[in-house]
Coordinates of C-alpha atoms in Angstrom, one line a residue:
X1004 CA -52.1 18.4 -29.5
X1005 CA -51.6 20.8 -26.5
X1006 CA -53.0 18.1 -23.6
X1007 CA -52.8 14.0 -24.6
X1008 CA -54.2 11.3 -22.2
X1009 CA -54.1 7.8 -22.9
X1010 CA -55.0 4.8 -22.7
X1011 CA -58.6 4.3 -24.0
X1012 CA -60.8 1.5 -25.7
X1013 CA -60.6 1.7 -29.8
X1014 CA -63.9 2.5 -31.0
X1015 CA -63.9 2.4 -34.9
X1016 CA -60.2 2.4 -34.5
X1017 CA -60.2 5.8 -33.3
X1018 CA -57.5 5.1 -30.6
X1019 CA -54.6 3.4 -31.8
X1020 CA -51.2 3.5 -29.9
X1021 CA -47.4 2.8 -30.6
X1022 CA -45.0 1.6 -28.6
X1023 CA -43.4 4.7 -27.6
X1024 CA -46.9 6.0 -25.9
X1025 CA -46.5 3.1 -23.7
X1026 CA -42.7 3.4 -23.0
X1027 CA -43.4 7.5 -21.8
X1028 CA -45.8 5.9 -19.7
X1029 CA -43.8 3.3 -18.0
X1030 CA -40.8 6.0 -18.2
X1031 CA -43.2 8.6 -16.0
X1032 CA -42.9 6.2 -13.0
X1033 CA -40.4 3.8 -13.5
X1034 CA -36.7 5.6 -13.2
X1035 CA -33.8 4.5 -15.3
X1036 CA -31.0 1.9 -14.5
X1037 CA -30.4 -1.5 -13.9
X1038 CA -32.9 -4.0 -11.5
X1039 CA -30.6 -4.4 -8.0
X1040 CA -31.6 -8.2 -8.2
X1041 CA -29.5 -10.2 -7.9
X1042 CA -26.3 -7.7 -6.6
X1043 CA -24.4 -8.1 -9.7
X1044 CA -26.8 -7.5 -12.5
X1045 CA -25.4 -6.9 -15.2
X1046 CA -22.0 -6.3 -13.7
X1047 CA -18.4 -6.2 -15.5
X1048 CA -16.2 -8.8 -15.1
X1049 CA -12.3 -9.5 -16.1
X1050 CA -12.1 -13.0 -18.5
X1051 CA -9.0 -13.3 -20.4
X1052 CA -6.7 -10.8 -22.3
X1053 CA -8.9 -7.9 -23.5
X1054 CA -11.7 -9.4 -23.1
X1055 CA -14.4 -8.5 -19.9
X1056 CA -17.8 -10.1 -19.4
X1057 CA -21.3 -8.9 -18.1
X1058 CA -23.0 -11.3 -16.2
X1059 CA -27.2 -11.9 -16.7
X1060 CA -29.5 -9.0 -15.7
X1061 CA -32.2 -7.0 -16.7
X1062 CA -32.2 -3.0 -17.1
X1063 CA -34.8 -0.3 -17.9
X1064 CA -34.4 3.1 -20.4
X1065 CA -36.7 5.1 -20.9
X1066 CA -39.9 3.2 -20.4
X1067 CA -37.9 0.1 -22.4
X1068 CA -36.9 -3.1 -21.0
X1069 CA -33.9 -4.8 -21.1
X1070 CA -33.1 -8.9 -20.4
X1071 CA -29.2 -10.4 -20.3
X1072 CA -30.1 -13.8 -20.3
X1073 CA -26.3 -15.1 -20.1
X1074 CA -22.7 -14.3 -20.1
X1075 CA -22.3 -11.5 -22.4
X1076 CA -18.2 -11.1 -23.4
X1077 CA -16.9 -7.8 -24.9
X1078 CA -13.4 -7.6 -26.3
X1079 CA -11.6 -4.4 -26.3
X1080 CA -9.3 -3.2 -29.0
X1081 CA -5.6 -3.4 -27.9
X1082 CA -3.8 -0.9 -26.1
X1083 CA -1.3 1.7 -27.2
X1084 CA 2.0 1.3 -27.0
X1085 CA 2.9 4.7 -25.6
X1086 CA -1.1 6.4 -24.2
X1087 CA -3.5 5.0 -22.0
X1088 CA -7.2 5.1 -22.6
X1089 CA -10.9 4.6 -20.8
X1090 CA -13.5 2.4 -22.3
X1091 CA -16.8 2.7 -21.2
X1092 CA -19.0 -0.5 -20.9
X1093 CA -22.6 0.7 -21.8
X1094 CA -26.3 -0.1 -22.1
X1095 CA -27.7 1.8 -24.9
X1096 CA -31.3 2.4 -26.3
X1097 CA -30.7 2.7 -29.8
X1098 CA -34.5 4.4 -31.2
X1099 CA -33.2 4.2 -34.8
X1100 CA -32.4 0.1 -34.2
X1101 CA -35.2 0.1 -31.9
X1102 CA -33.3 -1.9 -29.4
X1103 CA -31.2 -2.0 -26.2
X1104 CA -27.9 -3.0 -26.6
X1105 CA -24.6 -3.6 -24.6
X1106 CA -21.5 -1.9 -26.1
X1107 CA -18.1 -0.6 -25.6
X1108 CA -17.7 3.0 -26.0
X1109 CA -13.3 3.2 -27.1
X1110 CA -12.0 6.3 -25.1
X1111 CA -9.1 8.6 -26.3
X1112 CA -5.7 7.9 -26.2
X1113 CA -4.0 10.1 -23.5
X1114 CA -1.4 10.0 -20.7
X1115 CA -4.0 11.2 -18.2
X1116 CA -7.1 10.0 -20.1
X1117 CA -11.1 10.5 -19.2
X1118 CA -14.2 7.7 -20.3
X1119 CA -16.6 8.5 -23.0
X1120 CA -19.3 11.1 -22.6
X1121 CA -22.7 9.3 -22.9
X1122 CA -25.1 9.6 -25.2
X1123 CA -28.3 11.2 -24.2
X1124 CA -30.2 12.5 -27.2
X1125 CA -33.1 11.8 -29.7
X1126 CA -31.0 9.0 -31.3
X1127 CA -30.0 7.2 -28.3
X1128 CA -29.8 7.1 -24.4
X1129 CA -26.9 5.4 -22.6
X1130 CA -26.0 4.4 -18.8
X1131 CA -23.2 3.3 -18.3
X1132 CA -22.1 0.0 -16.5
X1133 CA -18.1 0.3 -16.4
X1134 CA -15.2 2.2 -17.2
X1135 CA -12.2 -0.1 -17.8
X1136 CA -9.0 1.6 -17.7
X1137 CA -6.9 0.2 -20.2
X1138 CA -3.1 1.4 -19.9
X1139 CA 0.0 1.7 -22.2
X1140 CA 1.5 -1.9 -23.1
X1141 CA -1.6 -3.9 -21.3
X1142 CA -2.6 -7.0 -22.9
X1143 CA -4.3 -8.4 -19.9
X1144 CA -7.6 -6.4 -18.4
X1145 CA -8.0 -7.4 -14.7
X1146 CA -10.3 -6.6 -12.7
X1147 CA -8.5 -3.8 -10.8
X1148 CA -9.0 -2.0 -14.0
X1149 CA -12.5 -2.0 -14.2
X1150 CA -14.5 0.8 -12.0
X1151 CA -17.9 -0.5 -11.7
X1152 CA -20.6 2.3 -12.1
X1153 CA -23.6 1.1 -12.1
X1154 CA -24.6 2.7 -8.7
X1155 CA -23.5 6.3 -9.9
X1156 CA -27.0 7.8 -10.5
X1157 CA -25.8 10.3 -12.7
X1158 CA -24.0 7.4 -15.2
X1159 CA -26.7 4.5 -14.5
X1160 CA -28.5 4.1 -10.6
X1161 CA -31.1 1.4 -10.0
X1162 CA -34.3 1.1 -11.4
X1163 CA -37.3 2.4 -8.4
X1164 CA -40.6 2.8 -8.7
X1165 CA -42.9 5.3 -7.7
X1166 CA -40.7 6.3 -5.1
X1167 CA -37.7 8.7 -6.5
X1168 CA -34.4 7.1 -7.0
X1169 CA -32.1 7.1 -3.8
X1170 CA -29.1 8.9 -4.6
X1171 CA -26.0 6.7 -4.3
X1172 CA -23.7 9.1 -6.4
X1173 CA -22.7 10.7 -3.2
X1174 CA -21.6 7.5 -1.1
X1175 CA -20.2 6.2 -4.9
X1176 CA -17.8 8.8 -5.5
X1177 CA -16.6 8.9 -1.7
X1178 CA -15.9 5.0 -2.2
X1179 CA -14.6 5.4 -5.3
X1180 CA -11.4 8.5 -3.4
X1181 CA -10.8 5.8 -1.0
X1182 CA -10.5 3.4 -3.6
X1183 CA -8.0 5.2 -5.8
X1184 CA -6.0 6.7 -3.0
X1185 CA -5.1 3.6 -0.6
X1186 CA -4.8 1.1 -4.3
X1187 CA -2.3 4.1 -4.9
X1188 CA -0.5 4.5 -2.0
X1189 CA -0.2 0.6 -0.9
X1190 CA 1.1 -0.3 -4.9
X1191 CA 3.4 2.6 -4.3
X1192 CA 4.8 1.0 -1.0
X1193 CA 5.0 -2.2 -1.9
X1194 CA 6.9 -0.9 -5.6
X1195 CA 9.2 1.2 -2.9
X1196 CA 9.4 -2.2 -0.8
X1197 CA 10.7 -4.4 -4.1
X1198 CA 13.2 -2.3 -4.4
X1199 CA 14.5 -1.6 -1.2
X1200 CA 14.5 -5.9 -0.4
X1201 CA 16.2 -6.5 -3.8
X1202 CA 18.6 -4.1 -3.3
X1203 CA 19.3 -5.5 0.0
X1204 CA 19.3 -9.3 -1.6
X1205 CA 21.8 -8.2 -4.4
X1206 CA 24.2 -6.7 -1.7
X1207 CA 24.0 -10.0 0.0
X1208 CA 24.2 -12.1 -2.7
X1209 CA 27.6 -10.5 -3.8
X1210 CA 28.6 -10.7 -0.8
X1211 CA 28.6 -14.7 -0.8
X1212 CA 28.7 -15.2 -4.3
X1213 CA 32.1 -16.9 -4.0
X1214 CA 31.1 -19.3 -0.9
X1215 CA 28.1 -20.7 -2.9
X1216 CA 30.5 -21.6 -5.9
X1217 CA 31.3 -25.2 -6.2
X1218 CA 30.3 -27.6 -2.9
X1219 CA 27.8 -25.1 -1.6
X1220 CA 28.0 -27.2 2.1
X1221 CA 31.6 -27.5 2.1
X1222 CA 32.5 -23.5 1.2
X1223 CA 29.6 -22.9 4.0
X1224 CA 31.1 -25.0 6.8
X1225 CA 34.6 -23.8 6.1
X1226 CA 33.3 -19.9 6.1
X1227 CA 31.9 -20.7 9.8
X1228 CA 35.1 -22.1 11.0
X1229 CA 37.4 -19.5 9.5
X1230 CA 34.5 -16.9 11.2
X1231 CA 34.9 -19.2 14.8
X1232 CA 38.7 -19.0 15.0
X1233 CA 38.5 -15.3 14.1
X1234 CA 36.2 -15.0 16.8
X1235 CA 37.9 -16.7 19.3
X1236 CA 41.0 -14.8 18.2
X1237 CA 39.3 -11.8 19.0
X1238 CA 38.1 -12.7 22.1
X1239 CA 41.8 -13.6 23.4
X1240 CA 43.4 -10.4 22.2
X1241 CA 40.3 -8.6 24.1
X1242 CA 40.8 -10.1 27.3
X1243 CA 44.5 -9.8 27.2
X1244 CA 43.8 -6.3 26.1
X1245 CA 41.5 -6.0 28.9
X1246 CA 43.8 -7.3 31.6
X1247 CA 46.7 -5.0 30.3
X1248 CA 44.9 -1.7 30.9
X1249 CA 43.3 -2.9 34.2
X1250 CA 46.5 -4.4 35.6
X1251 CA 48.0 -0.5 34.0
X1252 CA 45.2 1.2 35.9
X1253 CA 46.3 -0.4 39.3
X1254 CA 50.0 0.5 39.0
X1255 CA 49.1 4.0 38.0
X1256 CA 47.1 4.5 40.9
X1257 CA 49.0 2.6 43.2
X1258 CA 52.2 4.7 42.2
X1259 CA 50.4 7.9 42.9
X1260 CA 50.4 9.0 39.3
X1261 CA 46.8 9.2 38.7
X1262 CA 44.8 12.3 40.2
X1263 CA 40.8 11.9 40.0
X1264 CA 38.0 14.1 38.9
X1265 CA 34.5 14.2 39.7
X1266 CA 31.7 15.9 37.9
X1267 CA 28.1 15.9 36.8
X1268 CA 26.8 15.4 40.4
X1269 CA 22.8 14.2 39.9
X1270 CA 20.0 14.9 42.9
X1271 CA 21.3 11.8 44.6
X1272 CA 25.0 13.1 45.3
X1273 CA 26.5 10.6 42.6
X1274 CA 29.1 11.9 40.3
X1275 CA 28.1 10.8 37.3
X1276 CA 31.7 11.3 35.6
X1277 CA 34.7 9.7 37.1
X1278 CA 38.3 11.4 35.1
X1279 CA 42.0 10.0 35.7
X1280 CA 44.1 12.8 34.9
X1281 CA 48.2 11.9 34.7
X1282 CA 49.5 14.2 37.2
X1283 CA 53.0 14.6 34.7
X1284 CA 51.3 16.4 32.5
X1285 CA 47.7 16.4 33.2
X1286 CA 46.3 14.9 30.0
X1287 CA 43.3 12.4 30.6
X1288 CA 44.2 9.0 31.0
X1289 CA 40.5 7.6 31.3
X1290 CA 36.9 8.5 32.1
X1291 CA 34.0 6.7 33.4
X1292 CA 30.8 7.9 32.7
X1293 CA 27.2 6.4 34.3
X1294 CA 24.1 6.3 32.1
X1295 CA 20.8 4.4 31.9
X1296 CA 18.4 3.6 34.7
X1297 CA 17.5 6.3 37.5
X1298 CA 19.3 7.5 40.0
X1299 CA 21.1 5.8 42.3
X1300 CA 20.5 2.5 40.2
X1301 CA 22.3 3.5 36.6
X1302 CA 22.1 0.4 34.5
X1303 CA 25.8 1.0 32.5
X1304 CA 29.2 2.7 32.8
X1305 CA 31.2 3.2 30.0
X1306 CA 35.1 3.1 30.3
X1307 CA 36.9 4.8 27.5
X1308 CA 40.9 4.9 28.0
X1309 CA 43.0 7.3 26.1
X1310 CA 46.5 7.5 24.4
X1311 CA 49.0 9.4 25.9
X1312 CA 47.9 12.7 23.9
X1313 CA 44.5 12.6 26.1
X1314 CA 42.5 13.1 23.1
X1315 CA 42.7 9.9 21.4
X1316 CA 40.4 7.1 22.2
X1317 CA 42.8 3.7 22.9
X1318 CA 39.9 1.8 23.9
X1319 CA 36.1 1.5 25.4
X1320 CA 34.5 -1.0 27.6
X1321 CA 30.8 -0.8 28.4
X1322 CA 29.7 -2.3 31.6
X1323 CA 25.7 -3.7 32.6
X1324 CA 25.4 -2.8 36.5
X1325 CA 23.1 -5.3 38.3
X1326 CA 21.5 -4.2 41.9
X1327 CA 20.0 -6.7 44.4
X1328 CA 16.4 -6.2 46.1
X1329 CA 17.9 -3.4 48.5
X1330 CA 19.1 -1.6 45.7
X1331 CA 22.6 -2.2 46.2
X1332 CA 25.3 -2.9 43.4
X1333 CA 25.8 -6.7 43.0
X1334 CA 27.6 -6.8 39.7
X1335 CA 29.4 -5.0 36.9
X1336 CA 30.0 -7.5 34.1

């Protein structure tokens, strides 16, 4: 017939009506997807090795209804040893079964894989809940692997009334960029992190290998006493060090022996660099330079001293200039 209407009181049995007629009905107002009551209706869930579960909830296809009364656990076939694949979780209206179903749709093996294309034909219509991303080697789904999509209109969406169905594909697919990019990035990092502190650990752990051999405690307090003398050795040949080219200095100069160089004159008149020159042959005996702060008030001098060549560093000694409130110089320690 060109033009049907229904529904109307049998008279005679003249109007009789099958269960499709009333699922186009319910289908002309009632939109596909799952009910939004409670928030995870029929939502996809990690349990234990390959296995996920949906939790309870109802869902609508084309005019038919759907009811999960419980727990519902799916088991996915194991993974390959060398290609990923995407299963796809799905509620499916099966006309020829006549009944609604949830099912796992296998993807293809592939190093960059894709989920299942849905089924949307005279033999059966499909929304999909999930895609579960099942990689090379996995024998453990969690729930980082599973991309929930019920809210994608164009793979499932919630069921509306009269009123069309709000589109949350748009606000789904930016959540979904965020998701992938910044779970990415941040298990890149932290793999770049893992690596970078056990490098650092293995270097370290060589390096006191031998000290943690045998009485732990003993090797450790005998390593910080061979360190202390070492130290304190080092601080006595810097000070006599230190003495010798100071108490060297003061005969130079006091001899006469020693011409002076200024340079690097800032906005305040301060020379900046301060060179000794010997005047037998002119080669540098030692510079001072100022650095740090602002003028007048420069926070260090450096002292470098040279071998007789001029060229060759002998030694350095860095100085921390102190000032009082009026600005002048106090100490030089």
């Amino acid at each position: 017939m060109a033009v049907r209407s229904s529904f109307f009181n049998s008279v005679n049995g003249d109007r009789r009506y099958l269960a499709n007629n009333f699922a186009e009905y319910f289908a002309s107002f009632i939109s596909n997807g799952i009910f939004p009551t409670p928030s995870n209706t029929l939502q996809v869930y990690e349990k234990t090795n390959m296995t996920v579960t949906v939790k309870p909830g109802k869902g609508w296809i084309n005019g038919y209804f759907a009811v999960n009364e419980y727990d519902y656990d799916l088991t996915l076939d194991n993974a390959d040893g060398v290609l990923n694949r995407i299963d796809r979780i799905v509620l499916r209206l099966d006309f020829n079964a006549r009944a609604i179903n949830i099912t796992v749709k296998k993807g293809t093996f592939a190093s960059t894989p894709v989920a299942p294309t849905l089924q949307r034909d005279a033999d059966a219509h499909e929304l999909a809940l999930a895609d579960v991303y099942v990689a090379k080697g996995a024998t453990t789904i969690r729930q980082s692997n599973i991309t929930d999509q019920r809210l994608n209109n164009a793979l499932c969406g919630i069921v509306h009334g009269t009123v069309s169905q709000v589109d949350t594909t748009t606000i789904f697919n930016q959540y979904s960029a965020w998701f992938s990019e910044t779970t990415g990035k941040t298990e890149s990092e932290i793999n770049q992190w893992q690596l970078t502190v056990k490098a650092e650990f293995d270097e370290w752990f060589v390096s006191i290998q031998n000290i943690l051999d045998g009485d732990v405690a003993a090797n450790l307090a005998a390593r910080i006493t061979t360190l202390e003398q070492q130290l304190a050795t080092h601080q006595a040949e810097y000070a006599q060090f230190k003495t010798a080219i100071e108490k060297e200095v003061a005969e130079l100069q006091n001899a006469n022996e020693l011409s002076v160089v200024k340079s690097v004159k800032d906005s305040e008149g301060i020379f900046k660099t301060v060179t000794y020159k010997r005047k037998s042959d002119n080669t540098i005996f030692a510079k001072s330079v100022l650095s740090g702060g602002t003028s007048p008030q420069y926070t260090t001098r450096t002292l470098t001293f040279y071998n007789a060549d001029g060229i060759t560093v002998k030694a350095t000694k860095i100085y921390t200039l102190s000032y009082d409130a009026d600005g002048d110089l106090v100490s030089e320690v």
